[in-house]
Amino acid sequence: MPRYDLHCHSTWSDGLCTPAAVVERAAARGVDVLALTDHDELGGLPEARAAAAERGITLVNGAEISVSWETHTIHVVALRVDPGHPGLADGLAAVRRGRSERARRIGDALAAVGIRGAYEGAMKYVTSERLVSRTHFARFLVEAGYVGEVKDVFKRYLARGKPGYVAHQWTTLADAVSWIRAAGGQAVLAHPGRYPLSPTAMRRLLGEFREQGGDAVEVLSSSHTAAQADEYATHARRFGLAASAGSDWHGPGESWLDLGALPALPAGVEPVWERW
Ligand code: AMP
Ligand code: MN
Ligand code: MN
Ligand code: MN
C-alpha cells in the first residue's frame, strides 16, 4: 500500500521549509504520494513537482482554501486541481488579498493590549509577500517572549474571543467548492474536529458540503484524536463522502505529526484516492 500524506505547508504560506525541502523530507520518511496544500496558494507547486520527480514520488497539486461558513472559519483542501485554471487562480488571489489588510488589523488589536510592533514583527517571519497568516504573528509573539509556545499563542491571543483576533470574511463554501471542481479537483473538508460546532451544526456543514459537490472528509489529521478519526469516518460514510488523510505538517518542531506519520484509515471508509 502506498503511503499518502495529503495536507502540508511550505514557505509559500505558513510552513517553515521550501517546497523542495518538504518533498525531500516526505520522501525520506517514506511518503509515496504527497499533496502540497499551502493556504490559498498554488505558487509552490512547480518547485514541489520538480523535487518529487527527482525523488520518484508522486506530487498532488493542492491548496487549502479559507472559507467563512455561518459564523465560523473552516478550511477546504483542494486535491488534484489544475493550477492553471483561471477561475481557481483568480479566486485564490482574491482570498490572499484580504489577508494583508487583516494583518494590519491584527497588529492594531495587539497594540491595543500593549503589544507593540507585532505587525512589523510578524512580517519578519513572512516568507511569501503574498501570504501573511496568524502563524507569522504567533512566531513573533513567541520570539518576543509573550508566550512560550506557538500553540499557546492561539489560546491566549489569536483564537476567536482573544485580544488579537479580528473577524474576517473569507470566501464562501459554495465558491471554494466550485473553484476546485471547475479546476478538475476534489474538495476535502479539512480537520473537521477543529471546528467548535455543535453536533447539529456539524451535520449541517457536512450536508451542505456534500450538496455543493464536496468529495471527502479529512478523517486522519494531526488535529484529530483516534476517537475523532473514528467519529469522522462514521460521518463520511453517512454522508456519502470519501476519506482523506493529511499530517498538516508546517515544519520541524511545530507540528504534532511529522510528514507521513499517519495511521491507516478506519475500516469501512472509501479512501479519496480510490476515486483517482
Ligand atoms: P490564518 O489562516 O491566518 O487564520 O492562520 C491559521 C493557521 O494558524 C493555521 O493554518 C495553523 O497553521 C495555525 N493555527 C491555528 N490554530 C492553531 C493552534 N491552536 N495551534 C497552532 N497553530 C494554529
Ligand atoms: Mn497553517
Ligand atoms: Mn487548516
Ligand atoms: Mn493546513
mmCIF file of C-alpha atoms and ligand atoms in Angstrom:
data_model
loop_
_atom_site.group_PDB
_atom_site.id
_atom_site.type_symbol
_atom_site.label_atom_id
_atom_site.label_comp_id
_atom_site.label_asym_id
_atom_site.label_seq_id
_atom_site.Cartn_x
_atom_site.Cartn_y
_atom_site.Cartn_z
ATOM 1 C CA MET A 1 0.000 0.000 0.000
ATOM 2 C CA PRO A 2 1.454 3.386 -0.933
ATOM 3 C CA ARG A 3 1.798 5.874 1.876
ATOM 4 C CA TYR A 4 -0.290 9.021 1.426
ATOM 5 C CA ASP A 5 0.046 12.442 3.030
ATOM 6 C CA LEU A 6 -2.437 14.854 1.504
ATOM 7 C CA HIS A 7 -2.031 18.021 3.574
ATOM 8 C CA CYS A 8 1.111 20.058 4.320
ATOM 9 C CA HIS A 9 2.569 23.560 4.039
ATOM 10 C CA SER A 10 5.678 25.255 2.660
ATOM 11 C CA THR A 11 7.218 28.728 2.760
ATOM 12 C CA TRP A 12 4.640 29.769 0.154
ATOM 13 C CA SER A 13 2.234 30.032 3.102
ATOM 14 C CA ASP A 14 3.000 29.450 6.775
ATOM 15 C CA GLY A 15 5.301 26.436 6.570
ATOM 16 C CA LEU A 16 8.968 26.634 7.544
ATOM 17 C CA CYS A 17 10.503 24.677 4.628
ATOM 18 C CA THR A 18 10.684 25.344 0.922
ATOM 19 C CA PRO A 19 8.560 23.113 -1.319
ATOM 20 C CA ALA A 20 11.676 21.170 -2.344
ATOM 21 C CA ALA A 21 12.662 20.620 1.280
ATOM 22 C CA VAL A 22 9.136 19.472 2.167
ATOM 23 C CA VAL A 23 9.199 16.942 -0.680
ATOM 24 C CA GLU A 24 12.688 15.812 0.298
ATOM 25 C CA ARG A 25 11.612 15.177 3.890
ATOM 26 C CA ALA A 26 8.414 13.433 2.813
ATOM 27 C CA ALA A 27 10.352 11.122 0.505
ATOM 28 C CA ALA A 28 12.915 10.378 3.205
ATOM 29 C CA ARG A 29 10.072 9.488 5.546
ATOM 30 C CA GLY A 30 8.554 7.002 3.123
ATOM 31 C CA VAL A 31 5.712 9.071 1.680
ATOM 32 C CA ASP A 32 4.788 7.853 -1.817
ATOM 33 C CA VAL A 33 2.048 10.369 -2.626
ATOM 34 C CA LEU A 34 2.268 13.899 -1.241
ATOM 35 C CA ALA A 35 -0.119 16.827 -1.674
ATOM 36 C CA LEU A 36 1.344 20.269 -1.042
ATOM 37 C CA THR A 37 -1.605 22.339 0.242
ATOM 38 C CA ASP A 38 -0.478 25.866 1.017
ATOM 39 C CA HIS A 39 -3.084 28.271 2.357
ATOM 40 C CA ASP A 40 -4.904 29.982 -0.527
ATOM 41 C CA GLU A 41 -1.858 29.486 -2.761
ATOM 42 C CA LEU A 42 -0.646 27.305 -5.634
ATOM 43 C CA GLY A 43 2.716 29.017 -6.148
ATOM 44 C CA GLY A 44 4.859 26.311 -4.536
ATOM 45 C CA LEU A 45 3.659 23.525 -6.805
ATOM 46 C CA PRO A 46 6.165 23.806 -9.693
ATOM 47 C CA GLU A 47 9.142 23.536 -7.316
ATOM 48 C CA ALA A 48 7.482 20.680 -5.431
ATOM 49 C CA ARG A 49 6.707 18.877 -8.686
ATOM 50 C CA ALA A 50 10.324 19.068 -9.847
ATOM 51 C CA ALA A 51 11.602 17.819 -6.492
ATOM 52 C CA ALA A 52 9.081 14.973 -6.471
ATOM 53 C CA ALA A 53 10.139 13.886 -9.955
ATOM 54 C CA GLU A 54 13.750 13.829 -8.816
ATOM 55 C CA ARG A 55 12.895 11.706 -5.761
ATOM 56 C CA GLY A 56 10.485 9.455 -7.643
ATOM 57 C CA ILE A 57 7.438 10.251 -5.544
ATOM 58 C CA THR A 58 4.032 11.495 -6.692
ATOM 59 C CA LEU A 59 3.087 15.112 -6.113
ATOM 60 C CA VAL A 60 -0.582 16.020 -5.958
ATOM 61 C CA ASN A 61 -1.473 19.626 -6.795
ATOM 62 C CA GLY A 62 -3.224 21.025 -3.754
ATOM 63 C CA ALA A 63 -4.199 24.083 -1.733
ATOM 64 C CA GLU A 64 -6.070 24.780 1.493
ATOM 65 C CA ILE A 65 -8.805 27.349 0.984
ATOM 66 C CA SER A 66 -10.021 29.629 3.784
ATOM 67 C CA VAL A 67 -13.819 29.766 3.973
ATOM 68 C CA SER A 68 -16.358 31.603 6.103
ATOM 69 C CA TRP A 69 -19.310 29.347 6.852
ATOM 70 C CA GLU A 70 -22.089 30.681 9.073
ATOM 71 C CA THR A 71 -20.084 32.334 11.869
ATOM 72 C CA HIS A 72 -17.061 30.024 11.510
ATOM 73 C CA THR A 73 -13.807 29.852 9.588
ATOM 74 C CA ILE A 74 -13.360 26.463 8.000
ATOM 75 C CA HIS A 75 -10.737 25.075 5.635
ATOM 76 C CA VAL A 76 -11.304 23.166 2.416
ATOM 77 C CA VAL A 77 -8.405 21.221 0.950
ATOM 78 C CA ALA A 78 -8.260 21.056 -2.839
ATOM 79 C CA LEU A 79 -6.659 17.976 -4.357
ATOM 80 C CA ARG A 80 -5.639 17.273 -7.958
ATOM 81 C CA VAL A 81 -6.549 20.696 -9.253
ATOM 82 C CA ASP A 82 -5.245 22.193 -12.493
ATOM 83 C CA PRO A 83 -3.114 25.076 -11.147
ATOM 84 C CA GLY A 84 -3.531 26.941 -14.424
ATOM 85 C CA HIS A 85 -7.304 27.107 -14.178
ATOM 86 C CA PRO A 86 -8.139 30.844 -14.221
ATOM 87 C CA GLY A 87 -11.242 30.606 -12.000
ATOM 88 C CA LEU A 88 -9.290 28.910 -9.229
ATOM 89 C CA ALA A 89 -6.210 31.135 -9.554
ATOM 90 C CA ASP A 90 -8.311 34.333 -9.531
ATOM 91 C CA GLY A 91 -10.386 33.131 -6.599
ATOM 92 C CA LEU A 92 -7.302 32.329 -4.533
ATOM 93 C CA ALA A 93 -5.707 35.680 -5.416
ATOM 94 C CA ALA A 94 -8.804 37.445 -4.068
ATOM 95 C CA VAL A 95 -8.696 35.419 -0.826
ATOM 96 C CA ARG A 96 -4.996 36.261 -0.384
ATOM 97 C CA ARG A 97 -5.541 39.995 -0.867
ATOM 98 C CA GLY A 98 -7.860 40.127 2.144
ATOM 99 C CA ARG A 99 -5.042 38.745 4.322
ATOM 100 C CA SER A 100 -2.788 41.803 4.141
ATOM 101 C CA GLU A 101 -5.402 44.218 5.409
ATOM 102 C CA ARG A 102 -6.413 41.719 8.098
ATOM 103 C CA ALA A 103 -2.788 41.543 9.246
ATOM 104 C CA ARG A 104 -2.800 45.334 9.816
ATOM 105 C CA ARG A 105 -5.901 44.934 11.942
ATOM 106 C CA ILE A 106 -4.345 42.090 13.944
ATOM 107 C CA GLY A 107 -1.352 44.362 14.605
ATOM 108 C CA ASP A 108 -3.684 47.133 15.792
ATOM 109 C CA ALA A 109 -5.638 44.747 18.018
ATOM 110 C CA LEU A 110 -2.450 43.510 19.665
ATOM 111 C CA ALA A 111 -1.208 47.098 20.098
ATOM 112 C CA ALA A 112 -4.453 47.835 21.942
ATOM 113 C CA VAL A 113 -3.435 45.308 24.618
ATOM 114 C CA GLY A 114 0.076 46.709 24.864
ATOM 115 C CA ILE A 115 1.949 44.541 22.361
ATOM 116 C CA ARG A 116 3.883 46.913 20.159
ATOM 117 C CA GLY A 117 5.450 46.212 16.812
ATOM 118 C CA ALA A 118 3.503 42.996 16.203
ATOM 119 C CA TYR A 119 2.747 43.776 12.576
ATOM 120 C CA GLU A 120 6.394 44.511 11.778
ATOM 121 C CA GLY A 121 7.453 41.563 13.906
ATOM 122 C CA ALA A 122 5.129 39.185 12.079
ATOM 123 C CA MET A 123 6.312 40.485 8.717
ATOM 124 C CA LYS A 124 9.849 39.353 9.568
ATOM 125 C CA TYR A 125 8.527 35.788 9.574
ATOM 126 C CA VAL A 126 6.598 36.109 6.360
ATOM 127 C CA THR A 127 8.274 34.052 3.636
ATOM 128 C CA SER A 128 5.953 34.935 0.759
ATOM 129 C CA GLU A 129 4.813 38.531 0.482
ATOM 130 C CA ARG A 130 1.552 37.174 -0.925
ATOM 131 C CA LEU A 131 0.647 35.329 2.222
ATOM 132 C CA VAL A 132 0.570 36.575 5.800
ATOM 133 C CA SER A 133 -1.081 34.343 8.361
ATOM 134 C CA ARG A 134 -1.750 34.239 12.065
ATOM 135 C CA THR A 135 1.092 31.730 12.289
ATOM 136 C CA HIS A 136 3.536 34.530 11.482
ATOM 137 C CA PHE A 137 2.127 36.587 14.366
ATOM 138 C CA ALA A 138 2.398 33.516 16.579
ATOM 139 C CA ARG A 139 6.098 33.099 15.778
ATOM 140 C CA PHE A 140 6.729 36.764 16.601
ATOM 141 C CA LEU A 141 4.838 36.556 19.909
ATOM 142 C CA VAL A 142 6.919 33.534 20.929
ATOM 143 C CA GLU A 143 10.172 35.246 19.903
ATOM 144 C CA ALA A 144 9.215 38.394 21.809
ATOM 145 C CA GLY A 145 8.573 36.307 24.931
ATOM 146 C CA TYR A 146 4.840 36.915 25.312
ATOM 147 C CA VAL A 147 4.183 33.174 25.288
ATOM 148 C CA GLY A 148 6.292 30.045 25.443
ATOM 149 C CA GLU A 149 4.965 28.046 22.509
ATOM 150 C CA VAL A 150 3.160 28.649 19.248
ATOM 151 C CA LYS A 151 0.086 26.655 20.239
ATOM 152 C CA ASP A 152 -0.345 28.703 23.432
ATOM 153 C CA VAL A 153 -0.281 31.932 21.430
ATOM 154 C CA PHE A 154 -3.515 30.915 19.780
ATOM 155 C CA LYS A 155 -5.156 30.126 23.103
ATOM 156 C CA ARG A 156 -4.100 33.418 24.639
ATOM 157 C CA TYR A 157 -4.003 35.878 21.770
ATOM 158 C CA LEU A 158 -5.076 34.742 18.323
ATOM 159 C CA ALA A 159 -8.098 32.440 18.637
ATOM 160 C CA ARG A 160 -11.618 33.770 18.401
ATOM 161 C CA GLY A 161 -12.541 35.745 21.501
ATOM 162 C CA LYS A 162 -8.896 36.584 22.310
ATOM 163 C CA PRO A 163 -7.404 40.082 22.121
ATOM 164 C CA GLY A 164 -5.516 39.655 18.833
ATOM 165 C CA TYR A 165 -8.384 38.038 16.948
ATOM 166 C CA VAL A 166 -10.092 40.049 14.250
ATOM 167 C CA ALA A 167 -13.162 38.875 12.390
ATOM 168 C CA HIS A 168 -12.555 38.340 8.705
ATOM 169 C CA GLN A 169 -14.708 37.443 5.736
ATOM 170 C CA TRP A 170 -13.094 34.652 3.697
ATOM 171 C CA THR A 171 -14.717 33.127 0.633
ATOM 172 C CA THR A 172 -17.941 31.108 0.706
ATOM 173 C CA LEU A 173 -18.116 27.329 0.890
ATOM 174 C CA ALA A 174 -20.011 27.273 -2.404
ATOM 175 C CA ASP A 175 -17.316 29.331 -4.167
ATOM 176 C CA ALA A 176 -14.415 27.290 -2.783
ATOM 177 C CA VAL A 177 -16.007 24.001 -3.830
ATOM 178 C CA SER A 178 -16.983 25.306 -7.245
ATOM 179 C CA TRP A 179 -13.469 26.670 -7.983
ATOM 180 C CA ILE A 180 -11.997 23.295 -7.047
ATOM 181 C CA ARG A 181 -14.420 21.353 -9.193
ATOM 182 C CA ALA A 182 -14.063 23.722 -12.123
ATOM 183 C CA ALA A 183 -10.301 23.147 -11.883
ATOM 184 C CA GLY A 184 -10.895 19.385 -12.095
ATOM 185 C CA GLY A 185 -10.070 18.645 -8.474
ATOM 186 C CA GLN A 186 -11.625 17.177 -5.373
ATOM 187 C CA ALA A 187 -12.804 19.171 -2.356
ATOM 188 C CA VAL A 188 -11.948 17.835 1.103
ATOM 189 C CA LEU A 189 -13.341 19.240 4.344
ATOM 190 C CA ALA A 190 -10.125 19.790 6.345
ATOM 191 C CA HIS A 191 -9.711 18.756 10.017
ATOM 192 C CA PRO A 192 -13.415 18.925 10.978
ATOM 193 C CA GLY A 193 -12.552 18.074 14.582
ATOM 194 C CA ARG A 194 -11.070 21.543 14.987
ATOM 195 C CA TYR A 195 -14.259 23.466 14.431
ATOM 196 C CA PRO A 196 -16.223 24.377 17.547
ATOM 197 C CA LEU A 197 -19.542 23.219 16.070
ATOM 198 C CA SER A 198 -22.487 21.620 17.819
ATOM 199 C CA PRO A 199 -23.384 18.136 16.527
ATOM 200 C CA THR A 200 -26.318 19.675 14.652
ATOM 201 C CA ALA A 201 -24.175 22.365 13.043
ATOM 202 C CA MET A 202 -21.559 19.762 12.063
ATOM 203 C CA ARG A 203 -24.211 17.693 10.311
ATOM 204 C CA ARG A 204 -25.489 20.820 8.584
ATOM 205 C CA LEU A 205 -21.942 21.623 7.396
ATOM 206 C CA LEU A 206 -21.380 18.085 6.118
ATOM 207 C CA GLY A 207 -24.750 18.101 4.367
ATOM 208 C CA GLU A 208 -24.143 21.443 2.666
ATOM 209 C CA PHE A 209 -20.622 20.443 1.718
ATOM 210 C CA ARG A 210 -21.888 17.249 0.112
ATOM 211 C CA GLU A 211 -24.711 19.056 -1.641
ATOM 212 C CA GLN A 212 -22.361 21.637 -3.099
ATOM 213 C CA GLY A 213 -20.142 18.948 -4.563
ATOM 214 C CA GLY A 214 -17.676 18.192 -1.775
ATOM 215 C CA ASP A 215 -15.886 14.842 -2.186
ATOM 216 C CA ALA A 216 -14.243 13.880 1.082
ATOM 217 C CA VAL A 217 -13.676 14.480 4.771
ATOM 218 C CA GLU A 218 -10.189 14.656 6.234
ATOM 219 C CA VAL A 219 -10.537 11.767 8.650
ATOM 220 C CA LEU A 220 -6.867 11.454 9.608
ATOM 221 C CA SER A 221 -5.217 14.697 10.703
ATOM 222 C CA SER A 222 -2.717 15.801 13.318
ATOM 223 C CA SER A 223 -5.646 17.803 14.730
ATOM 224 C CA HIS A 224 -7.637 14.622 15.447
ATOM 225 C CA THR A 225 -7.506 12.074 18.231
ATOM 226 C CA ALA A 226 -8.088 8.410 17.339
ATOM 227 C CA ALA A 227 -11.654 8.770 18.611
ATOM 228 C CA GLN A 228 -12.200 11.755 16.312
ATOM 229 C CA ALA A 229 -10.833 9.806 13.359
ATOM 230 C CA ASP A 230 -13.485 7.147 14.026
ATOM 231 C CA GLU A 231 -16.165 9.786 14.517
ATOM 232 C CA TYR A 232 -15.400 11.495 11.186
ATOM 233 C CA ALA A 233 -15.089 8.160 9.416
ATOM 234 C CA THR A 234 -18.663 7.477 10.511
ATOM 235 C CA HIS A 235 -19.763 10.915 9.309
ATOM 236 C CA ALA A 236 -18.027 10.354 5.962
ATOM 237 C CA ARG A 237 -19.877 7.055 5.439
ATOM 238 C CA ARG A 238 -23.231 8.515 6.437
ATOM 239 C CA PHE A 239 -22.873 11.484 4.132
ATOM 240 C CA GLY A 240 -21.534 9.528 1.183
ATOM 241 C CA LEU A 241 -18.171 11.260 1.361
ATOM 242 C CA ALA A 242 -14.762 9.663 0.877
ATOM 243 C CA ALA A 243 -11.987 9.901 3.476
ATOM 244 C CA SER A 244 -8.680 11.747 3.247
ATOM 245 C CA ALA A 245 -5.506 11.704 5.316
ATOM 246 C CA GLY A 246 -3.057 14.540 5.918
ATOM 247 C CA SER A 247 -0.496 15.458 8.556
ATOM 248 C CA ASP A 248 -0.970 19.249 8.140
ATOM 249 C CA TRP A 249 2.774 19.479 8.671
ATOM 250 C CA HIS A 250 4.195 23.031 8.928
ATOM 251 C CA GLY A 251 7.816 22.443 9.906
ATOM 252 C CA PRO A 252 10.205 20.636 12.229
ATOM 253 C CA GLY A 253 9.209 21.163 15.842
ATOM 254 C CA GLU A 254 5.955 22.955 15.024
ATOM 255 C CA SER A 255 3.615 20.132 14.158
ATOM 256 C CA TRP A 256 2.123 17.303 16.149
ATOM 257 C CA LEU A 257 2.697 14.757 13.409
ATOM 258 C CA ASP A 258 5.594 14.533 11.011
ATOM 259 C CA LEU A 259 5.108 14.044 7.287
ATOM 260 C CA GLY A 260 3.702 10.607 6.550
ATOM 261 C CA ALA A 261 3.237 9.756 10.232
ATOM 262 C CA LEU A 262 -0.411 8.806 9.824
ATOM 263 C CA PRO A 263 -2.112 5.576 10.885
ATOM 264 C CA ALA A 264 -4.281 3.561 8.485
ATOM 265 C CA LEU A 265 -7.747 4.898 7.702
ATOM 266 C CA PRO A 266 -10.506 3.373 9.827
ATOM 267 C CA ALA A 267 -12.246 0.408 8.207
ATOM 268 C CA GLY A 268 -15.337 0.960 6.122
ATOM 269 C CA VAL A 269 -14.460 4.305 4.526
ATOM 270 C CA GLU A 270 -13.625 4.874 0.889
ATOM 271 C CA PRO A 271 -10.171 6.472 0.587
ATOM 272 C CA VAL A 272 -10.321 9.622 -1.513
ATOM 273 C CA TRP A 273 -7.531 8.251 -3.740
ATOM 274 C CA GLU A 274 -9.739 5.378 -4.830
ATOM 275 C CA ARG A 275 -11.643 7.936 -6.875
ATOM 276 C CA TRP A 276 -8.495 8.927 -8.779
HETATM 277 P P1 AMP B 1 -4.896 32.038 9.306
HETATM 278 O O1 AMP B 1 -5.256 31.249 8.074
HETATM 279 O O2 AMP B 1 -4.026 33.216 9.008
HETATM 280 O O3 AMP B 1 -6.085 32.380 10.146
HETATM 281 O O4 AMP B 1 -3.974 31.113 10.180
HETATM 282 C C1 AMP B 1 -4.400 29.838 10.514
HETATM 283 C C2 AMP B 1 -3.190 28.990 10.810
HETATM 284 O O5 AMP B 1 -2.804 29.175 12.139
HETATM 285 C C3 AMP B 1 -3.494 27.522 10.697
HETATM 286 O O6 AMP B 1 -3.343 27.083 9.383
HETATM 287 C C4 AMP B 1 -2.454 26.917 11.578
HETATM 288 O O7 AMP B 1 -1.233 26.831 10.890
HETATM 289 C C5 AMP B 1 -2.315 27.958 12.651
HETATM 290 N N1 AMP B 1 -3.099 27.630 13.845
HETATM 291 C C6 AMP B 1 -4.403 27.877 14.045
HETATM 292 N N2 AMP B 1 -4.778 27.463 15.275
HETATM 293 C C7 AMP B 1 -3.677 26.945 15.847
HETATM 294 C C8 AMP B 1 -3.389 26.368 17.113
HETATM 295 N N3 AMP B 1 -4.325 26.245 18.046
HETATM 296 N N4 AMP B 1 -2.131 25.968 17.342
HETATM 297 C C9 AMP B 1 -1.168 26.117 16.407
HETATM 298 N N5 AMP B 1 -1.363 26.649 15.206
HETATM 299 C C10 AMP B 1 -2.606 27.059 14.930
HETATM 300 MN MN MN B 2 -1.240 26.894 8.627
HETATM 301 MN MN MN B 3 -6.282 24.292 8.297
HETATM 302 MN MN MN B 4 -3.214 23.189 6.911
#
